[in-house]
Every structure is written in structure tokens, then in C-alpha cells.
Short mmCIF file of C-alpha atoms in Angstrom, two decimals:
data_model
loop_
_atom_site.label_atom_id
_atom_site.label_comp_id
_atom_site.label_asym_id
_atom_site.label_seq_id
_atom_site.Cartn_x
_atom_site.Cartn_y
_atom_site.Cartn_z
CA MET U 19 -29.06 29.15 -30.15
CA TRP U 20 -28.43 26.39 -28.44
CA GLU U 21 -29.92 25.46 -25.27
CA GLN U 22 -27.67 24.83 -22.28
CA ASP U 23 -28.04 22.60 -19.12
CA PRO U 24 -26.19 24.20 -16.23
CA ASP U 25 -26.54 20.48 -14.92
CA PHE U 26 -24.93 18.71 -17.10
CA ASP U 27 -23.28 15.65 -16.44
CA PRO U 28 -20.29 13.22 -18.18
CA PHE U 29 -21.91 11.40 -21.21
CA ASN U 30 -20.84 8.76 -24.16
CA ALA U 31 -21.28 10.30 -27.05
CA GLU U 32 -23.01 7.29 -28.84
CA GLU U 33 -26.10 8.03 -26.34
CA ALA U 34 -25.28 11.73 -26.28
CA ASP U 35 -29.03 14.16 -26.81
CA GLU U 36 -28.06 15.61 -30.54
CA ARG U 37 -28.60 19.17 -29.24
CA TYR U 38 -24.98 18.71 -27.04
CA ILE U 39 -23.34 17.20 -29.74
CA GLY U 40 -24.49 19.53 -32.10
CA ALA U 41 -23.40 22.53 -29.88
CA TYR U 42 -19.83 21.14 -30.46
CA ASN U 43 -20.17 22.01 -34.45
CA GLY U 44 -19.47 25.98 -33.10
CA ASN U 45 -23.04 26.51 -31.84
CA GLY U 46 -22.05 28.87 -28.59
CA PHE U 47 -18.11 27.35 -28.39
CA VAL U 48 -15.15 28.53 -29.47
CA THR U 49 -12.46 26.47 -30.28
CA LEU U 50 -9.67 26.40 -27.91
CA MET U 51 -7.19 23.30 -29.51
CA GLU U 52 -7.47 20.11 -31.20
CA ASP U 53 -4.85 17.15 -30.55
CA GLU U 54 -4.82 14.27 -32.99
CA CYS U 55 -2.70 12.38 -31.15
CA CYS U 56 -4.59 11.77 -27.93
CA GLY U 57 -7.94 10.73 -28.99
CA ASN U 58 -8.96 13.30 -31.38
CA GLU U 59 -8.98 15.51 -28.32
CA THR U 60 -11.00 19.01 -28.59
CA TRP U 61 -10.99 21.63 -26.71
CA LEU U 62 -14.19 23.95 -26.46
CA LEU U 63 -14.60 27.67 -24.62
CA VAL U 64 -18.66 28.41 -24.25
CA VAL U 65 -19.36 31.62 -25.17
CA THR U 66 -22.41 31.93 -24.52
CA GLY U 67 -25.37 30.54 -21.85
CA PRO U 68 -25.00 29.28 -18.34
CA CYS U 69 -21.69 27.54 -18.60
CA GLN U 70 -20.50 30.78 -20.34
CA GLY U 71 -16.55 30.84 -19.14
CA GLU U 72 -16.21 27.15 -18.78
CA VAL U 73 -14.12 24.36 -21.06
CA TRP U 74 -15.49 21.75 -22.33
CA THR U 75 -13.93 18.74 -24.38
CA ARG U 76 -14.86 15.82 -26.64
CA SER U 77 -12.93 13.07 -27.84
CA GLU U 78 -13.09 9.43 -29.77
CA MET U 79 -14.31 8.99 -25.32
CA GLY U 80 -17.31 11.02 -25.74
CA ILE U 81 -18.24 14.43 -24.37
CA GLN U 82 -16.98 15.78 -21.08
CA ARG U 83 -17.87 19.24 -19.21
CA LEU U 84 -15.66 20.13 -16.80
CA LYS U 85 -17.34 22.08 -14.48
CA GLY U 86 -15.92 25.03 -13.16
CA CYS U 87 -12.70 24.87 -15.36
CA SER U 88 -12.16 28.85 -16.53
CA PHE U 89 -9.83 29.20 -19.80
CA LEU U 90 -6.75 30.38 -17.34
CA ASP U 91 -7.38 27.03 -14.96
CA TRP U 92 -7.37 24.95 -18.81
CA LEU U 93 -4.31 26.84 -20.14
CA GLU U 94 -2.41 26.84 -16.23
CA LEU U 95 -3.21 22.51 -16.43
CA HIS U 96 -2.56 22.00 -19.95
CA LEU U 97 0.94 24.16 -19.57
CA SER U 98 1.34 22.15 -16.40
CA LYS U 99 0.72 18.40 -18.34
CA LYS U 100 -1.72 18.11 -16.04
CA LEU U 101 -4.86 18.42 -18.55
CA ILE U 102 -5.16 14.81 -18.94
CA LYS U 103 -5.20 14.03 -15.27
CA TYR U 104 -8.16 16.76 -14.72
CA VAL U 105 -10.25 15.32 -17.10
CA GLU U 106 -9.87 12.12 -15.37
CA MET U 107 -10.85 13.76 -11.92
CA CYS U 108 -13.58 15.38 -13.44
CA MET U 109 -14.68 11.87 -14.95
CA ASP U 110 -14.40 10.10 -11.63
CA ARG U 111 -16.42 12.60 -9.20
CA GLU U 112 -18.92 12.73 -11.67
CA SER U 113 -19.53 9.19 -11.43
CA PHE U 114 -21.54 8.94 -8.15
CA ASN U 115 -25.02 7.53 -8.71
CA GLN U 116 -27.99 9.19 -7.06
CA GLY U 117 -27.76 6.49 -3.81
CA GLU U 118 -25.05 7.28 -2.81
CA LEU U 119 -25.43 11.38 -2.91
CA ASP U 120 -29.01 10.27 -0.92
CA SER U 121 -26.58 7.95 1.66
CA ILE U 122 -23.86 11.12 2.71
CA GLN U 123 -27.08 13.69 2.78
CA ARG U 124 -28.44 11.54 5.71
CA LEU U 125 -24.98 11.96 7.27
CA LYS U 126 -25.69 16.24 7.96
CA LYS U 127 -27.23 14.90 11.78
CA PRO U 128 -24.50 13.49 13.96
CA ALA U 129 -24.72 10.87 16.41
CA LYS U 130 -26.09 12.48 19.86
CA ARG U 131 -22.24 11.93 21.79
CA ILE U 132 -21.23 14.32 18.73
CA THR U 133 -23.72 16.83 18.98
CA LYS U 134 -23.93 16.98 23.04
CA HIS U 135 -20.42 18.05 23.02
CA GLY U 136 -21.58 21.10 20.95
CA PHE U 137 -20.08 19.89 17.32
CA GLN U 138 -21.04 22.60 14.49
CA TRP U 139 -20.60 21.77 10.53
CA ASN U 140 -18.25 24.69 8.36
CA PRO U 141 -20.54 25.51 5.19
CA PRO U 142 -19.08 23.04 2.48
CA THR U 143 -16.43 24.23 0.04
CA SER U 144 -15.88 24.91 -3.72
CA ILE U 145 -14.69 22.23 -5.90
CA THR U 146 -12.58 25.56 -7.05
CA THR U 147 -11.25 25.21 -3.90
CA VAL U 148 -10.28 22.01 -3.64
CA ARG U 149 -9.19 22.19 -7.06
CA GLN U 150 -6.33 24.90 -5.88
CA PHE U 151 -5.60 23.05 -2.13
CA GLU U 152 -4.58 20.06 -5.01
CA SER U 153 -2.99 21.93 -7.60
CA GLU U 154 -0.71 23.56 -4.49
CA HIS U 155 0.09 20.09 -3.07
CA GLU U 156 0.13 18.35 -6.59
CA ILE U 157 -2.27 15.68 -5.46
CA LEU U 158 -5.34 14.49 -6.23
CA LEU U 159 -7.85 13.98 -3.31
CA PRO U 160 -10.56 10.92 -3.06
CA ASN U 161 -13.43 11.05 -4.89
CA GLU U 162 -15.37 10.27 -1.29
CA TYR U 163 -13.68 13.26 0.54
CA VAL U 164 -14.50 15.72 -1.97
CA GLN U 165 -18.09 14.95 -2.33
CA PHE U 166 -18.19 15.12 1.46
CA ILE U 167 -16.19 18.73 1.84
CA THR U 168 -18.12 20.03 -1.58
CA GLN U 169 -21.68 18.86 -0.73
CA ILE U 170 -21.76 18.04 3.17
CA ALA U 171 -19.54 20.70 5.38
CA ASN U 172 -16.11 21.42 4.85
CA GLY U 173 -15.47 20.73 8.48
CA GLY U 174 -16.87 20.71 11.72
CA LYS U 175 -15.78 20.65 15.36
CA SER U 176 -16.74 20.31 18.88
CA ASN U 177 -15.56 20.39 22.43
CA VAL U 178 -14.03 16.07 21.71
CA TRP U 179 -14.58 15.65 18.00
CA SER U 180 -13.17 17.36 14.79
CA MET U 181 -13.16 17.46 11.10
CA TYR U 182 -10.29 19.11 9.39
CA SER U 183 -11.35 21.84 6.97
CA LEU U 184 -8.95 22.38 3.80
CA GLU U 185 -8.23 25.44 4.99
CA ASP U 186 -6.56 23.71 8.36
CA PHE U 187 -3.93 22.32 6.18
CA GLU U 188 -2.63 25.18 5.54
CA GLY U 189 1.77 25.26 5.40
CA LEU U 190 0.76 21.29 5.81
CA THR U 191 3.59 19.01 3.56
CA GLY U 192 4.74 16.09 2.53
CA LEU U 193 1.12 15.11 1.11
CA SER U 194 2.38 14.18 -2.70
CA GLU U 195 5.27 11.87 -0.97
CA PRO U 196 4.88 8.24 -1.11
CA PHE U 197 2.52 6.60 1.60
CA PRO U 198 4.97 4.54 3.82
CA PHE U 199 2.91 1.27 3.51
CA GLN U 200 2.62 1.31 -0.74
CA THR U 201 1.28 -2.63 -1.15
CA LYS U 202 0.23 -5.26 1.66
CA ASP U 203 3.80 -6.46 1.46
CA ASP U 204 4.87 -3.32 3.08
CA LEU U 205 2.28 -3.08 5.53
CA GLY U 206 3.36 -7.12 6.44
CA LYS U 207 6.86 -5.31 7.67
CA ILE U 208 5.76 -4.83 10.76
CA PRO U 209 4.38 -6.79 13.47
CA ILE U 210 1.72 -4.44 14.49
CA ASN U 211 0.15 -6.78 17.43
CA LYS U 212 3.22 -6.11 19.11
CA TYR U 213 2.17 -2.54 19.55
CA CYS U 214 -1.45 -2.86 20.75
CA ASP U 215 -0.73 -2.42 24.41
CA ILE U 216 -0.87 1.27 25.27
CA TRP U 217 1.35 0.58 28.30
CA GLY U 218 3.49 -1.74 26.16
CA GLU U 219 6.77 -0.77 22.93
CA SER U 220 5.93 2.02 20.49
CA VAL U 221 5.61 1.44 17.12
CA TRP U 222 7.06 5.07 16.90
CA ASP U 223 10.43 3.98 18.44
CA ASP U 224 11.15 1.05 16.33
CA TRP U 225 10.35 2.45 13.15
CA SER U 226 13.58 3.32 11.72
CA GLY U 227 14.36 -0.54 12.28
CA TYR U 228 11.46 -1.44 10.04
CA LEU U 229 11.91 1.06 7.47
CA PRO U 230 15.24 3.19 7.90
CA ASP U 231 14.60 5.06 4.47
CA ILE U 232 11.44 6.75 5.87
CA LYS U 233 12.60 8.95 8.45
CA MET U 234 10.89 11.13 10.85
CA PRO U 235 10.45 14.80 10.32
CA GLU U 236 12.60 17.22 12.10
CA GLN U 237 9.69 19.55 12.52
CA ALA U 238 6.08 18.63 12.59
CA HIS U 239 3.04 20.30 11.38
CA GLN U 240 0.78 21.13 14.48
CA ILE U 241 -2.29 19.43 12.63
CA TRP U 242 -0.46 15.89 13.88
CA TYR U 243 -1.49 15.57 17.65
CA LYS U 244 1.93 13.36 18.03
CA LYS U 245 5.18 14.84 15.92
CA GLU U 246 5.95 10.40 14.91
CA TYR U 247 2.44 10.69 13.24
CA SER U 248 3.79 13.02 10.56
CA VAL U 249 6.29 10.12 9.21
CA LEU U 250 3.04 9.20 7.80
CA ARG U 251 3.53 11.19 4.79
CA GLY U 252 1.26 10.70 1.48
CA ALA U 253 -2.04 11.34 4.30
CA LEU U 254 -4.30 13.70 5.18
CA PRO U 255 -5.00 13.80 9.04
CA VAL U 256 -8.33 14.53 8.31
CA ILE U 257 -10.15 13.33 12.64
CA PHE U 258 -8.92 14.31 15.70
CA PHE U 259 -11.00 13.01 18.69
CA GLN U 260 -10.80 12.86 22.20
CA ASN U 261 -12.90 10.85 24.23
CA ASP U 262 -14.95 12.15 27.20
CA PRO U 263 -12.92 14.53 30.24
CA PRO U 264 -13.23 13.07 33.98
CA PRO U 265 -13.97 10.43 35.11
CA PHE U 266 -12.25 8.70 32.39
CA ARG U 267 -8.83 8.55 31.51
CA ALA U 268 -8.60 10.79 29.12
CA ALA U 269 -7.67 9.61 25.26
CA TYR U 270 -6.93 10.70 21.54
CA SER U 271 -6.83 9.62 18.61
CA GLN U 272 -6.60 10.65 15.01
CA ASN U 273 -7.48 9.13 11.61
CA ILE U 274 -5.81 9.90 8.46
CA LEU U 275 -6.97 9.47 4.74
CA ILE U 276 -4.38 7.77 2.63
CA LEU U 277 -3.72 9.51 -0.61
CA ASN U 278 -1.73 7.30 -2.82
CA GLY U 279 -0.31 3.69 -3.01
CA GLU U 280 -1.99 0.29 -2.59
CA PHE U 281 -4.92 1.82 0.23
CA ARG U 282 -5.55 4.73 -1.40
CA GLY U 283 -9.28 6.26 0.10
CA GLU U 284 -8.90 4.23 3.27
CA VAL U 285 -8.91 5.57 6.49
CA TRP U 286 -6.44 4.13 8.68
CA GLY U 287 -6.56 5.46 12.71
CA LEU U 288 -3.85 6.43 14.60
CA LEU U 289 -3.62 5.74 18.69
CA SER U 290 -1.33 6.11 20.92
CA HIS U 291 1.59 3.58 20.77
CA CYS U 292 0.25 2.41 16.69
CA TYR U 293 -1.82 2.72 13.67
CA LEU U 294 -4.78 1.19 12.82
CA PRO U 295 -4.80 -0.01 9.63
CA ASN U 296 -8.10 -0.61 7.28
CA VAL U 297 -10.14 1.02 9.56
CA SER U 298 -12.61 2.19 6.50
CA LYS U 299 -12.50 1.38 2.61
CA ASP U 300 -13.44 4.82 2.52
CA PHE U 301 -14.49 8.29 3.64
CA LEU U 302 -17.62 7.78 3.49
CA GLN U 303 -18.36 4.91 4.68
CA PHE U 304 -15.80 6.48 7.61
CA MET U 305 -18.26 9.37 8.30
CA GLN U 306 -21.26 6.60 8.42
CA PHE U 307 -19.74 4.30 10.78
CA THR U 308 -18.85 7.40 12.68
CA LEU U 309 -21.82 10.16 12.32
CA GLY U 310 -24.85 7.43 11.89
#
């Protein structure tokens, strides 16, 4: 009987251990479907061992384990025509090297300026929960964010700083819609320096003059600190920050994770009158800066 490795990662078939390739000849698998039109794709259901119940695939590109993908998950993805996109997502998520994993592990200990206010992490969530969230909203979350919430923590909270959990986004709409700034040209339509003075004009008041086709929603999910921020469809408001209470004047900000377009994966800031583009190139970089 083939001896399965539950920590199996994707690999190129030319470099694969023979025991994995041999497994695709019927040892411990049931063939679900063969598609000769798309890279000779073969879908197989594992029926024995620690990976029992998972669906794996083999094509001209090599062997791919769809970790945690059950038969019902596979069938739903196939019928909704999202199967190929899901496989690509799995391949991307397995591409992190050990150095990146070690780096995010160090983020488990937040900075003193956060912990002094009683900060606590939530437990990590499962990849199944992530997949359900993505399916519900018809999106693919950026890889770095998924890695953080499934391996470090699904959010956390203190009196002044919060990273929202997936559960906090229940009822949030518009995540699959295009982010207003799909390209750098779109970003150049608004002279953002004009709105950097917190006592001056607000970009949200002038929004319709720059981007008339992108309307302010009539209602905003409660997770948005300001209703105006919710015009940024195609973005996830992942972080909320309030500075220390008196003697300082209270100030609030949110950070959003871009879900589509040229800026996908970047973290931007929302502060009072304006937005702050390109705060961090990805979620892990942002968290390293914030908690380091």
C-alpha cells in the first residue's frame, strides 16, 4: 500500500518521488474525472491513509495536492466553474519558503505600544473557513493575508488597535466589485496632496467630481469607521486604530487590503479626510512594520 505523506507539497512531476507518481496509477485513489482538453487533467479521490477524502490532481504541469478539498468541495467548485482558479490559488499558497514562514512566526509578540492596552490574538482560522468566505464573496484573498490568519491569528484586539477576524466581515458587501483605483492612471485622477490637511477639504466630499461613476453606498457596513470609506469597494478593512486617549486628541484610522486590480495585495491607509496609498506592498510587510 502506498505510504502517504500528510505534509505533501506541490512539485514538478519530473522531480517527483516515484512513490507519489506511482500512486496515480491507482494505488489508493479513485479516478473522478479526466479532461484531455486542459493539460490532460486527471482528478482523483484519495481513499486510504491520512489524506483520505481529499481530491488531488495530476496534469502536464505535475502533481498537485488540494489540501483539505473534499469530494463535495471539488464537486461544488467544478459545477460553479471555479475549479481551475482554486487549483491556481492552492499552488500560490504553497509557494512560501521557510524564511517567510519564520518571519511571520516572529509576529506573534506584538509591540509594547499595543500590548500595554491589553492586546490579545484570536486563534488562527482554518483554510476551509477561508475557502468558504472566498466562495461566499466570489473573491480570492491575497496569499500573505491568508497565511497570517491561518498560521498566526485570525485577528486580535486591544483598547486602541484591532485586526478584524473573518467573522467580523459577516454581511459586508462589495468585495468582488472593482477597486476604484485599478491602475496607476486611476490613482492619478485625484490630487491627493490637496487633502492631506486634516483641517482642510475632504476627498470624500469631492469624490463625485473625480470619479462620478463610483457612487457612495446608501448604507455602510458597521465595520467601516466612516460611511464615506465604504466607497472603496473591492477592499477589505482589516485594521482599525485609535491613538491613546487624553491628553492627546483622539485620532482614528483604518487600513484596507486591496483585493483586485494593479494594487491587489497592498495595504492602504484611511485617515480622516483622505486615503494613503501604498502603505505596504503586502499584508505581511504591514504587520511586520506595525508589530515589530
